[in-house]
Amino acid sequence: MNNIQSPGDGAETKRILIIGGGFAGLNAALELGGVQGIEVTLVDRHNYHLFQPLLYQVAMAGLSPADIATPIRSLLSTYRNTSVLLGEAESIDLPGQKVKFDFGEFPYDYLVLACGATHSYFGHNEWEQYAPGLKNISQATEIRKRVLSAFEHAERITDPDEQKKYLTYVIVGGGPTGVELAGAIGEMSRFTLSKDFRRINPSHTRVILVEAGPRILPMFSEQQANRAARDLENLGVQIWTSSMVTNINEEGVELGSERIRAATVLWAAGVEASPLGNSGGMHVDNRGRVIVEPDLSLQGYENVFVAGDQASFTHQTGKPLPGTAPVALQQGKFIGRTIREELKGKPRSKFHFRDKGQMATIGRSRGIVEIGRFKLSGFLAWVVWLVVHIFYLTGFKNRVLVVMQWGWSYLSFRRGARLIVGKEWDPPTEQKPVSEPEDQDVPVSSEH
């Protein structure tokens, strides 16, 4: 096994190892970039930083993957004390202060874990091949292929029952991702594709959003959730609440004794954290999230921090903070500043999340925004959503491309990334369920 040395290995140089190039890991690296006396190494399994809030736009053919992804090296290239490596972490030796990667072992003085999360199928991982989730670009392009291919299959067959199956889409999970996917499919079928086919009428597409709870968007107020439900219904989306999924296969979805025949099923329900924390012997909650101290450090290891979807931070509200981009971004910045200040001899402070509100979009020109008591819906909310997301897009080029692409889509009702590409779907199988026994009905709900 190779023992990888950091570029500035020395007695006085502190080695900061960051695993994960998402919002948390990237912002921690940015805070530490250019600081004297430290060497920062960021390791990620991909060579790009992905703007996940817009991933559904790739899945729905509104944007291309390059519009929402930027190479990590280019984002950190100005900092001479920062290195980027492509690799995957396999195990952590906390007492020995080193991490085993697929390319060798790497020692550290400070470790930042920001490995994110993946979907949880609540003990039914076999469902993934029939209902892909939406966490990365490969999943987004797979969803795009399935959604568009279903229309193509329906166009070339004559059996009405089979056509109905291919023109039925089921989204499992009524959180923001599920709502955005359902709205995008409803809009695409009724506007974008309405004139493209001759043997089928895409506007007759059936889109069903399934939620186990009593209403969709439980993290929003009931008033805002009801407004979103009405907007979805105007796009032809059927909302099934208080509905538990009991099985998913190639024929569709089973909800107890009821069955929905559908060729395309999408998963936007439970999530679980990266298994790296659990494999390292850390204390985790029932979703695999590492339980952290008020300063985001690991109990018993003050030089190890955990952030983003991988962390369970309950010290502010009594329950874990949601796995959203603003939480990860603020935690990453906090960790970077904490390490920087500690090396100057300053004491640590407690992390406090500044909630700047939440928002979701429904289709092309509808949305909901909730900032404390301030609530906004409809077109103005969609504009706010658009401005905020473009502002946080990494890289000026990405912002310009997204504005141009969306402007064209808005004016023409066209989508410029309607390409069916990609190999056969081969979902990962290494993920193990964190909780829930396999022989029970699954209470499917939203992502958070």
C-alpha positions as a Markdown table, in Angstrom:
| # | Residue | x | y | z |
|---|---|---|---|---|
| 1 | Met | 0.0 | 0.0 | 0.0 |
| 2 | Asn | 1.4 | 3.4 | -1.0 |
| 3 | Asn | 1.7 | 6.1 | 1.6 |
| 4 | Ile | 0.8 | 9.3 | -0.2 |
| 5 | Gln | 2.7 | 12.4 | 1.1 |
| 6 | Ser | 1.1 | 15.8 | 1.0 |
| 7 | Pro | 2.9 | 18.4 | -1.2 |
| 8 | Gly | 4.2 | 20.4 | 1.7 |
| 9 | Asp | 4.9 | 17.6 | 4.2 |
| 10 | Gly | 6.9 | 19.2 | 7.0 |
| 11 | Ala | 7.1 | 19.6 | 10.8 |
| 12 | Glu | 5.3 | 22.8 | 10.9 |
| 13 | Thr | 2.9 | 22.4 | 8.0 |
| 14 | Lys | -0.6 | 21.3 | 9.0 |
| 15 | Arg | -2.2 | 18.8 | 6.6 |
| 16 | Ile | -5.9 | 19.4 | 6.0 |
| 17 | Leu | -7.6 | 16.5 | 4.2 |
| 18 | Ile | -11.1 | 17.2 | 2.8 |
| 19 | Ile | -13.2 | 14.3 | 1.5 |
| 20 | Gly | -15.9 | 15.4 | -0.8 |
| 21 | Gly | -16.2 | 18.3 | -3.3 |
| 22 | Gly | -19.8 | 19.3 | -2.7 |
| 23 | Phe | -21.0 | 22.5 | -1.1 |
| 24 | Ala | -19.5 | 21.7 | 2.3 |
| 25 | Gly | -16.1 | 20.4 | 1.1 |
| 26 | Leu | -15.6 | 23.0 | -1.5 |
| 27 | Asn | -16.4 | 25.9 | 0.8 |
| 28 | Ala | -14.1 | 24.5 | 3.5 |
| 29 | Ala | -11.3 | 24.4 | 0.9 |
| 30 | Leu | -12.1 | 27.9 | -0.3 |
| 31 | Glu | -11.9 | 29.3 | 3.3 |
| 32 | Leu | -8.5 | 27.6 | 3.7 |
| 33 | Gly | -7.1 | 28.5 | 0.3 |
| 34 | Gly | -4.0 | 30.6 | 0.5 |
| 35 | Val | -3.5 | 30.3 | 4.2 |
| 36 | Gln | 0.2 | 30.1 | 5.2 |
| 37 | Gly | 1.3 | 27.1 | 7.2 |
| 38 | Ile | -1.2 | 24.6 | 5.9 |
| 39 | Glu | -1.5 | 22.2 | 2.9 |
| 40 | Val | -5.1 | 21.4 | 1.8 |
| 41 | Thr | -5.9 | 18.3 | -0.1 |
| 42 | Leu | -9.4 | 17.7 | -1.5 |
| 43 | Val | -10.3 | 14.3 | -2.7 |
| 44 | Asp | -13.5 | 13.4 | -4.6 |
| 45 | Arg | -14.7 | 10.5 | -6.7 |
| 46 | His | -15.6 | 13.0 | -9.4 |
| 47 | Asn | -13.5 | 15.8 | -10.9 |
| 48 | Tyr | -16.3 | 18.3 | -10.8 |
| 49 | His | -18.4 | 20.2 | -8.3 |
| 50 | Leu | -22.1 | 19.6 | -9.0 |
| 51 | Phe | -24.8 | 22.2 | -8.4 |
| 52 | Gln | -27.4 | 19.7 | -7.1 |
| 53 | Pro | -30.4 | 22.0 | -6.7 |
| 54 | Leu | -30.6 | 22.2 | -10.5 |
| 55 | Leu | -30.0 | 18.5 | -11.2 |
| 56 | Tyr | -33.7 | 17.9 | -11.9 |
| 57 | Gln | -33.3 | 20.4 | -14.8 |
| 58 | Val | -30.8 | 18.0 | -16.4 |
| 59 | Ala | -33.1 | 15.1 | -15.8 |
| 60 | Met | -36.0 | 17.0 | -17.4 |
| 61 | Ala | -33.9 | 18.0 | -20.5 |
| 62 | Gly | -33.9 | 21.7 | -19.5 |
| 63 | Leu | -30.1 | 21.9 | -19.1 |
| 64 | Ser | -27.1 | 20.0 | -20.1 |
| 65 | Pro | -24.8 | 18.5 | -17.4 |
| 66 | Ala | -22.0 | 20.9 | -18.2 |
| 67 | Asp | -24.3 | 23.8 | -17.3 |
| 68 | Ile | -24.4 | 22.9 | -13.6 |
| 69 | Ala | -21.0 | 21.3 | -13.1 |
| 70 | Thr | -17.6 | 22.9 | -12.9 |
| 71 | Pro | -14.2 | 21.2 | -12.6 |
| 72 | Ile | -13.0 | 21.3 | -8.9 |
| 73 | Arg | -9.4 | 22.0 | -10.0 |
| 74 | Ser | -10.4 | 25.2 | -11.8 |
| 75 | Leu | -12.3 | 26.5 | -8.8 |
| 76 | Leu | -9.2 | 26.0 | -6.5 |
| 77 | Ser | -6.4 | 26.6 | -9.0 |
| 78 | Thr | -5.5 | 30.0 | -7.6 |
| 79 | Tyr | -4.5 | 28.6 | -4.2 |
| 80 | Arg | -1.0 | 27.2 | -4.3 |
| 81 | Asn | -1.4 | 25.4 | -1.0 |
| 82 | Thr | -4.4 | 23.4 | -2.3 |
| 83 | Ser | -4.3 | 20.1 | -4.2 |
| 84 | Val | -7.1 | 18.1 | -5.8 |
| 85 | Leu | -7.0 | 14.3 | -6.1 |
| 86 | Leu | -9.5 | 12.0 | -7.9 |
| 87 | Gly | -10.2 | 9.0 | -5.7 |
| 88 | Glu | -12.6 | 7.2 | -3.4 |
| 89 | Ala | -12.2 | 6.8 | 0.4 |
| 90 | Glu | -12.4 | 3.2 | 1.6 |
| 91 | Ser | -11.8 | 3.4 | 5.4 |
| 92 | Ile | -10.7 | 5.8 | 8.1 |
| 93 | Asp | -8.1 | 5.1 | 10.9 |
| 94 | Leu | -9.1 | 7.8 | 13.4 |
| 95 | Pro | -6.4 | 7.0 | 16.1 |
| 96 | Gly | -3.7 | 6.7 | 13.3 |
| 97 | Gln | -4.9 | 9.9 | 11.6 |
| 98 | Lys | -5.0 | 8.5 | 8.1 |
| 99 | Val | -7.5 | 7.6 | 5.4 |
| 100 | Lys | -7.2 | 4.7 | 3.1 |
| 101 | Phe | -8.2 | 5.5 | -0.5 |
| 102 | Asp | -8.3 | 3.4 | -3.6 |
| 103 | Phe | -4.9 | 4.9 | -4.6 |
| 104 | Gly | -3.2 | 4.6 | -1.2 |
| 105 | Glu | -3.1 | 5.9 | 2.4 |
| 106 | Phe | -3.2 | 9.6 | 3.2 |
| 107 | Pro | -2.2 | 11.1 | 6.6 |
| 108 | Tyr | -3.8 | 14.2 | 8.0 |
| 109 | Asp | -3.7 | 16.7 | 10.9 |
| 110 | Tyr | -7.3 | 17.8 | 10.3 |
| 111 | Leu | -9.9 | 15.8 | 8.5 |
| 112 | Val | -13.1 | 17.1 | 7.0 |
| 113 | Leu | -15.8 | 14.6 | 6.0 |
| 114 | Ala | -18.3 | 15.9 | 3.5 |
| 115 | Cys | -19.2 | 12.9 | 1.5 |
| 116 | Gly | -22.9 | 13.6 | 1.1 |
| 117 | Ala | -25.8 | 11.2 | 0.9 |
| 118 | Thr | -27.5 | 8.8 | -1.3 |
| 119 | His | -31.0 | 7.5 | -1.6 |
| 120 | Ser | -32.4 | 5.1 | 0.9 |
| 121 | Tyr | -34.9 | 2.5 | -0.3 |
| 122 | Phe | -35.8 | 1.5 | 3.2 |
| 123 | Gly | -34.5 | -2.0 | 3.0 |
| 124 | His | -35.6 | -2.6 | -0.6 |
| 125 | Asn | -32.5 | -1.8 | -2.6 |
| 126 | Glu | -33.8 | -4.0 | -5.4 |
| 127 | Trp | -36.2 | -1.2 | -6.3 |
| 128 | Glu | -33.4 | 1.0 | -7.5 |
| 129 | Gln | -33.2 | -0.6 | -10.9 |
| 130 | Tyr | -36.8 | 0.2 | -11.5 |
| 131 | Ala | -36.9 | 3.6 | -9.8 |
| 132 | Pro | -33.7 | 5.6 | -10.0 |
| 133 | Gly | -33.1 | 8.5 | -7.6 |
| 134 | Leu | -31.6 | 11.9 | -8.4 |
| 135 | Lys | -28.3 | 12.6 | -6.7 |
| 136 | Asn | -25.7 | 12.7 | -9.5 |
| 137 | Ile | -25.3 | 13.3 | -13.2 |
| 138 | Ser | -25.4 | 9.7 | -14.2 |
| 139 | Gln | -28.8 | 9.3 | -12.5 |
| 140 | Ala | -30.1 | 12.5 | -14.1 |
| 141 | Thr | -29.2 | 11.4 | -17.6 |
| 142 | Glu | -30.7 | 8.0 | -16.9 |
| 143 | Ile | -33.9 | 9.6 | -15.8 |
| 144 | Arg | -33.9 | 11.8 | -18.9 |
| 145 | Lys | -33.4 | 8.7 | -21.0 |
| 146 | Arg | -36.3 | 6.9 | -19.4 |
| 147 | Val | -38.7 | 9.8 | -19.5 |
| 148 | Leu | -38.0 | 10.5 | -23.2 |
| 149 | Ser | -37.8 | 6.9 | -24.2 |
| 150 | Ala | -41.3 | 6.2 | -22.7 |
| 151 | Phe | -42.8 | 8.7 | -25.2 |
| 152 | Glu | -40.9 | 7.1 | -28.0 |
| 153 | His | -42.1 | 3.6 | -27.1 |
| 154 | Ala | -45.7 | 4.8 | -26.8 |
| 155 | Glu | -45.4 | 6.4 | -30.3 |
| 156 | Arg | -44.5 | 3.1 | -32.0 |
| 157 | Ile | -47.0 | 0.7 | -30.3 |
| 158 | Thr | -50.7 | 0.4 | -31.0 |
| 159 | Asp | -52.0 | -1.5 | -27.9 |
| 160 | Pro | -54.0 | 1.2 | -26.0 |
| 161 | Asp | -53.2 | -0.5 | -22.6 |
| 162 | Glu | -49.5 | -0.5 | -23.3 |
| 163 | Gln | -49.6 | 3.1 | -24.5 |
| 164 | Lys | -51.2 | 4.0 | -21.3 |
| 165 | Lys | -48.5 | 2.3 | -19.3 |
| 166 | Tyr | -45.7 | 4.1 | -21.2 |
| 167 | Leu | -47.6 | 7.4 | -20.8 |
| 168 | Thr | -47.9 | 7.0 | -17.0 |
| 169 | Tyr | -45.1 | 8.5 | -14.8 |
| 170 | Val | -45.0 | 7.9 | -11.0 |
| 171 | Ile | -42.8 | 10.0 | -8.7 |
| 172 | Val | -42.4 | 8.6 | -5.2 |
| 173 | Gly | -41.8 | 11.2 | -2.5 |
| 174 | Gly | -43.6 | 14.6 | -2.2 |
| 175 | Gly | -40.7 | 16.8 | -1.1 |
| 176 | Pro | -39.1 | 19.6 | -3.2 |
| 177 | Thr | -37.4 | 17.1 | -5.6 |
| 178 | Gly | -40.5 | 15.1 | -6.2 |
| 179 | Val | -42.6 | 18.2 | -6.7 |
| 180 | Glu | -40.1 | 19.7 | -9.1 |
| 181 | Leu | -39.9 | 16.5 | -11.1 |
| 182 | Ala | -43.6 | 16.0 | -11.3 |
| 183 | Gly | -44.2 | 19.6 | -12.4 |
| 184 | Ala | -41.5 | 19.4 | -15.0 |
| 185 | Ile | -42.9 | 16.2 | -16.5 |
| 186 | Gly | -46.4 | 17.6 | -16.5 |
| 187 | Glu | -45.2 | 20.8 | -18.2 |
| 188 | Met | -43.1 | 18.9 | -20.7 |
| 189 | Ser | -45.9 | 16.6 | -21.8 |
| 190 | Arg | -48.4 | 19.4 | -22.2 |
| 191 | Phe | -46.3 | 22.1 | -23.8 |
| 192 | Thr | -42.9 | 21.1 | -25.0 |
| 193 | Leu | -43.8 | 17.8 | -26.6 |
| 194 | Ser | -47.4 | 18.5 | -27.5 |
| 195 | Lys | -46.7 | 18.9 | -31.3 |
| 196 | Asp | -43.8 | 16.6 | -31.7 |
| 197 | Phe | -45.6 | 13.3 | -32.0 |
| 198 | Arg | -48.2 | 12.0 | -34.5 |
| 199 | Arg | -49.6 | 8.8 | -33.1 |
| 200 | Ile | -49.9 | 9.8 | -29.5 |
| 201 | Asn | -51.0 | 12.9 | -27.7 |
| 202 | Pro | -48.4 | 13.7 | -25.0 |
| 203 | Ser | -50.9 | 16.0 | -23.2 |
| 204 | His | -52.8 | 12.9 | -22.2 |
| 205 | Thr | -49.8 | 11.8 | -20.1 |
| 206 | Arg | -50.6 | 10.7 | -16.6 |
| 207 | Val | -48.3 | 12.0 | -13.9 |
| 208 | Ile | -48.8 | 10.7 | -10.3 |
| 209 | Leu | -47.0 | 12.1 | -7.3 |
| 210 | Val | -47.1 | 9.6 | -4.4 |
| 211 | Glu | -46.6 | 10.8 | -0.8 |
| 212 | Ala | -47.0 | 8.7 | 2.4 |
| 213 | Gly | -47.7 | 11.7 | 4.6 |
| 214 | Pro | -51.0 | 13.7 | 4.7 |
| 215 | Arg | -49.7 | 16.4 | 2.3 |
| 216 | Ile | -46.8 | 17.2 | 0.0 |
| 217 | Leu | -44.0 | 19.6 | 1.0 |
| 218 | Pro | -44.2 | 19.0 | 4.8 |
| 219 | Met | -41.3 | 21.4 | 5.4 |
| 220 | Phe | -43.4 | 24.3 | 4.1 |
| 221 | Ser | -46.5 | 25.8 | 5.7 |
| 222 | Glu | -49.8 | 24.2 | 4.8 |
| 223 | Gln | -50.8 | 27.3 | 2.9 |
| 224 | Gln | -47.8 | 27.1 | 0.6 |
| 225 | Ala | -48.1 | 23.4 | 0.2 |
| 226 | Asn | -51.7 | 23.7 | -0.9 |
| 227 | Arg | -50.7 | 26.4 | -3.4 |
| 228 | Ala | -48.1 | 24.1 | -4.8 |
| 229 | Ala | -50.6 | 21.3 | -5.0 |
| 230 | Arg | -53.0 | 23.5 | -7.0 |
| 231 | Asp | -50.2 | 24.5 | -9.4 |
| 232 | Leu | -49.3 | 20.8 | -9.9 |
| 233 | Glu | -52.9 | 19.9 | -10.6 |
| 234 | Asn | -53.1 | 22.7 | -13.2 |
| 235 | Leu | -50.3 | 20.9 | -15.0 |
| 236 | Gly | -52.2 | 17.7 | -14.9 |
| 237 | Val | -50.4 | 16.1 | -12.0 |
| 238 | Gln | -52.4 | 13.8 | -9.7 |
| 239 | Ile | -51.3 | 13.9 | -6.0 |
| 240 | Trp | -51.8 | 10.7 | -4.0 |
| 241 | Thr | -51.2 | 11.4 | -0.3 |
| 242 | Ser | -51.3 | 9.0 | 2.6 |
| 243 | Ser | -50.2 | 6.3 | 0.2 |
| 244 | Met | -47.5 | 3.8 | 1.1 |
| 245 | Val | -45.4 | 2.0 | -1.5 |
| 246 | Thr | -45.3 | -1.7 | -0.9 |
| 247 | Asn | -43.5 | -2.8 | -4.1 |
| 248 | Ile | -41.9 | -1.5 | -7.3 |
| 249 | Asn | -41.1 | -3.7 | -10.3 |
| 250 | Glu | -41.0 | -3.5 | -14.1 |
| 251 | Glu | -44.8 | -3.2 | -14.3 |
| 252 | Gly | -45.1 | -0.2 | -12.0 |
| 253 | Val | -45.8 | 0.6 | -8.4 |
| 254 | Glu | -47.9 | -1.2 | -5.8 |
| 255 | Leu | -49.7 | 0.7 | -3.0 |
| 256 | Gly | -51.1 | -2.0 | -0.8 |
| 257 | Ser | -53.8 | -3.7 | -2.8 |
| 258 | Glu | -53.7 | -1.0 | -5.5 |
| 259 | Arg | -51.4 | -1.1 | -8.5 |
| 260 | Ile | -50.3 | 1.7 | -10.9 |
| 261 | Arg | -49.0 | 0.4 | -14.2 |
| 262 | Ala | -46.2 | 2.6 | -15.2 |
| 263 | Ala | -43.1 | 2.2 | -17.4 |
| 264 | Thr | -41.3 | 5.1 | -15.6 |
| 265 | Val | -41.0 | 5.3 | -11.8 |
| 266 | Leu | -38.7 | 7.9 | -10.2 |
| 267 | Trp | -37.6 | 7.9 | -6.6 |
| 268 | Ala | -37.5 | 11.1 | -4.5 |
| 269 | Ala | -38.1 | 9.7 | -1.1 |
| 270 | Gly | -35.7 | 8.7 | 1.7 |
| 271 | Val | -32.0 | 9.4 | 1.9 |
| 272 | Glu | -29.1 | 8.0 | 3.9 |
| 273 | Ala | -25.6 | 9.3 | 4.5 |
| 274 | Ser | -22.5 | 8.0 | 2.9 |
| 275 | Pro | -21.5 | 4.7 | 4.6 |
| 276 | Leu | -17.9 | 6.0 | 5.2 |
| 277 | Gly | -18.9 | 7.4 | 8.6 |
| 278 | Asn | -20.4 | 4.2 | 9.8 |
| 279 | Ser | -17.5 | 2.1 | 8.5 |
| 280 | Gly | -15.1 | 4.4 | 10.5 |
| 281 | Gly | -16.7 | 3.4 | 13.8 |
| 282 | Met | -18.3 | 6.8 | 14.4 |
| 283 | His | -21.6 | 7.3 | 16.2 |
| 284 | Val | -24.4 | 7.6 | 13.6 |
| 285 | Asp | -28.1 | 8.1 | 13.6 |
| 286 | Asn | -30.7 | 5.9 | 11.9 |
| 287 | Arg | -30.0 | 7.5 | 8.6 |
| 288 | Gly | -26.2 | 6.9 | 8.8 |
| 289 | Arg | -25.4 | 10.6 | 9.6 |
| 290 | Val | -22.5 | 11.1 | 11.9 |
| 291 | Ile | -23.5 | 12.7 | 15.2 |
| 292 | Val | -21.4 | 15.8 | 15.7 |
| 293 | Glu | -20.6 | 18.2 | 18.5 |
| 294 | Pro | -21.7 | 21.9 | 18.5 |
| 295 | Asp | -18.6 | 22.9 | 16.6 |
| 296 | Leu | -19.2 | 20.1 | 14.0 |
| 297 | Ser | -16.3 | 18.1 | 15.3 |
| 298 | Leu | -16.4 | 14.4 | 16.1 |
| 299 | Gln | -16.8 | 13.4 | 19.8 |
| 300 | Gly | -13.3 | 12.3 | 21.0 |
| 301 | Tyr | -11.6 | 13.6 | 17.9 |
| 302 | Glu | -11.5 | 17.4 | 17.8 |
| 303 | Asn | -9.4 | 17.4 | 14.6 |
| 304 | Val | -12.2 | 15.6 | 12.7 |
| 305 | Phe | -15.1 | 17.5 | 11.3 |
| 306 | Val | -18.3 | 16.3 | 9.5 |
| 307 | Ala | -20.5 | 18.5 | 7.4 |
| 308 | Gly | -23.4 | 18.6 | 5.0 |
| 309 | Asp | -25.7 | 15.6 | 4.4 |
| 310 | Gln | -23.2 | 13.4 | 6.3 |
| 311 | Ala | -23.6 | 15.2 | 9.6 |
| 312 | Ser | -26.4 | 15.0 | 12.2 |
| 313 | Phe | -26.4 | 18.4 | 13.9 |
| 314 | Thr | -29.1 | 18.6 | 16.5 |
| 315 | His | -27.8 | 21.3 | 18.8 |
| 316 | Gln | -29.8 | 24.2 | 17.4 |
| 317 | Thr | -33.3 | 22.9 | 17.0 |
| 318 | Gly | -33.3 | 19.5 | 18.7 |
| 319 | Lys | -33.6 | 17.7 | 15.4 |
| 320 | Pro | -31.0 | 17.3 | 12.6 |
| 321 | Leu | -30.7 | 20.2 | 10.2 |
| 322 | Pro | -32.1 | 19.4 | 6.7 |
| 323 | Gly | -29.8 | 18.0 | 4.0 |
| 324 | Thr | -29.9 | 21.2 | 1.8 |
| 325 | Ala | -27.3 | 23.2 | 0.0 |
| 326 | Pro | -27.5 | 26.2 | 2.3 |
| 327 | Val | -26.8 | 24.0 | 5.4 |
| 328 | Ala | -23.8 | 22.4 | 3.7 |
| 329 | Leu | -22.5 | 25.7 | 2.4 |
| 330 | Gln | -22.6 | 27.4 | 5.8 |
| 331 | Gln | -21.1 | 24.4 | 7.6 |
| 332 | Gly | -18.2 | 24.1 | 5.1 |
| 333 | Lys | -17.4 | 27.8 | 5.6 |
| 334 | Phe | -17.6 | 27.5 | 9.4 |
| 335 | Ile | -15.2 | 24.5 | 9.4 |
| 336 | Gly | -12.7 | 26.3 | 7.2 |
| 337 | Arg | -12.8 | 29.4 | 9.5 |
| 338 | Thr | -12.6 | 27.3 | 12.6 |
| 339 | Ile | -9.4 | 25.5 | 11.5 |
| 340 | Arg | -7.9 | 28.8 | 10.3 |
| 341 | Glu | -8.6 | 30.6 | 13.6 |
| 342 | Glu | -7.6 | 27.7 | 15.8 |
| 343 | Leu | -4.2 | 27.6 | 14.1 |
| 344 | Lys | -3.9 | 31.3 | 15.2 |
| 345 | Gly | -4.6 | 30.2 | 18.8 |
| 346 | Lys | -8.2 | 31.4 | 19.0 |
| 347 | Pro | -10.9 | 29.4 | 20.7 |
| 348 | Arg | -13.6 | 27.6 | 18.9 |
| 349 | Ser | -17.2 | 28.8 | 18.6 |
| 350 | Lys | -20.5 | 26.9 | 18.1 |
| 351 | Phe | -22.0 | 26.5 | 14.7 |
| 352 | His | -25.3 | 28.3 | 14.1 |
| 353 | Phe | -27.3 | 27.8 | 10.9 |
| 354 | Arg | -28.8 | 31.1 | 9.5 |
| 355 | Asp | -32.0 | 30.0 | 7.9 |
| 356 | Lys | -32.5 | 32.2 | 4.8 |
| 357 | Gly | -35.7 | 30.5 | 3.9 |
| 358 | Gln | -36.7 | 27.7 | 1.5 |
| 359 | Met | -38.2 | 27.6 | -2.0 |
| 360 | Ala | -39.4 | 25.2 | -4.6 |
| 361 | Thr | -40.4 | 25.6 | -8.3 |
| 362 | Ile | -43.4 | 24.1 | -10.0 |
| 363 | Gly | -43.0 | 24.1 | -13.8 |
| 364 | Arg | -41.8 | 26.9 | -15.9 |
| 365 | Ser | -43.2 | 30.0 | -14.1 |
| 366 | Arg | -44.6 | 29.0 | -10.8 |
| 367 | Gly | -42.9 | 28.6 | -7.4 |
| 368 | Ile | -43.3 | 29.0 | -3.7 |
| 369 | Val | -40.9 | 30.9 | -1.3 |
| 370 | Glu | -41.0 | 30.9 | 2.4 |
| 371 | Ile | -38.7 | 33.1 | 4.5 |
| 372 | Gly | -39.8 | 33.2 | 8.1 |
| 373 | Arg | -43.3 | 34.7 | 8.1 |
| 374 | Phe | -42.8 | 36.1 | 4.6 |
| 375 | Lys | -44.5 | 33.9 | 1.9 |
| 376 | Leu | -44.6 | 34.3 | -1.8 |
| 377 | Ser | -46.1 | 32.1 | -4.6 |
| 378 | Gly | -46.7 | 32.1 | -8.3 |
| 379 | Phe | -44.6 | 33.9 | -10.9 |
| 380 | Leu | -42.8 | 36.3 | -8.5 |
| 381 | Ala | -41.7 | 33.3 | -6.4 |
| 382 | Trp | -40.4 | 31.6 | -9.5 |
| 383 | Val | -38.4 | 34.7 | -10.3 |
| 384 | Val | -36.9 | 34.8 | -6.8 |
| 385 | Trp | -36.1 | 31.1 | -7.1 |
| 386 | Leu | -34.4 | 31.7 | -10.5 |
| 387 | Val | -32.3 | 34.6 | -9.3 |
| 388 | Val | -31.1 | 32.8 | -6.1 |
| 389 | His | -30.1 | 29.7 | -8.0 |
| 390 | Ile | -28.3 | 31.5 | -10.7 |
| 391 | Phe | -26.5 | 33.6 | -8.0 |
| 392 | Tyr | -25.2 | 30.5 | -6.3 |
| 393 | Leu | -24.1 | 28.7 | -9.6 |
| 394 | Thr | -20.4 | 28.3 | -9.6 |
| 395 | Gly | -18.6 | 30.1 | -12.3 |
| 396 | Phe | -19.6 | 33.1 | -14.5 |
| 397 | Lys | -19.8 | 31.0 | -17.6 |
| 398 | Asn | -22.3 | 28.6 | -16.0 |
| 399 | Arg | -24.5 | 31.5 | -15.0 |
| 400 | Val | -24.5 | 33.0 | -18.5 |
| 401 | Leu | -25.3 | 29.6 | -20.1 |
| 402 | Val | -28.1 | 28.9 | -17.7 |
| 403 | Val | -29.7 | 32.3 | -18.2 |
| 404 | Met | -29.6 | 31.9 | -22.0 |
| 405 | Gln | -30.9 | 28.4 | -21.9 |
| 406 | Trp | -33.8 | 29.2 | -19.6 |
| 407 | Gly | -34.6 | 32.3 | -21.5 |
| 408 | Trp | -35.0 | 30.4 | -24.7 |
| 409 | Ser | -37.0 | 27.6 | -23.0 |
| 410 | Tyr | -39.3 | 30.2 | -21.4 |
| 411 | Leu | -40.0 | 32.1 | -24.6 |
| 412 | Ser | -40.3 | 29.0 | -26.9 |
| 413 | Phe | -41.5 | 26.3 | -24.6 |
| 414 | Arg | -38.6 | 24.2 | -26.0 |
| 415 | Arg | -36.1 | 22.2 | -24.2 |
| 416 | Gly | -32.6 | 22.1 | -25.7 |
| 417 | Ala | -31.2 | 19.0 | -24.1 |
| 418 | Arg | -33.7 | 16.3 | -25.2 |
| 419 | Leu | -31.1 | 13.7 | -26.1 |
| 420 | Ile | -31.5 | 10.0 | -25.3 |
| 421 | Val | -28.0 | 9.0 | -24.4 |
| 422 | Gly | -26.2 | 6.7 | -22.0 |
| 423 | Lys | -25.5 | 3.0 | -21.5 |
| 424 | Glu | -27.8 | 0.5 | -19.8 |
| 425 | Trp | -28.7 | 1.4 | -16.3 |
| 426 | Asp | -26.4 | -0.3 | -13.7 |
| 427 | Pro | -27.3 | 1.1 | -10.3 |
| 428 | Pro | -24.8 | 0.8 | -7.5 |
| 429 | Thr | -25.3 | -2.2 | -5.2 |
| 430 | Glu | -22.8 | -1.5 | -2.4 |
| 431 | Gln | -25.2 | 0.7 | -0.4 |
| 432 | Lys | -26.7 | -1.1 | 2.6 |
| 433 | Pro | -29.8 | 0.0 | 4.4 |
| 434 | Val | -29.2 | 1.8 | 7.6 |
| 435 | Ser | -32.5 | 1.0 | 9.3 |
| 436 | Glu | -35.9 | -0.4 | 8.7 |
| 437 | Pro | -36.5 | -4.2 | 8.4 |
| 438 | Glu | -37.1 | -5.6 | 5.0 |
| 439 | Asp | -40.4 | -7.2 | 5.7 |
| 440 | Gln | -42.5 | -4.1 | 6.3 |
| 441 | Asp | -44.5 | -1.7 | 4.2 |
| 442 | Val | -42.4 | 1.3 | 3.4 |
| 443 | Pro | -43.7 | 4.7 | 4.7 |
| 444 | Val | -42.5 | 6.7 | 1.7 |
| 445 | Ser | -42.1 | 10.4 | 2.3 |
| 446 | Ser | -40.1 | 13.4 | 1.2 |
| 447 | Glu | -36.3 | 13.7 | 1.1 |
| 448 | His | -35.9 | 15.4 | 4.4 |
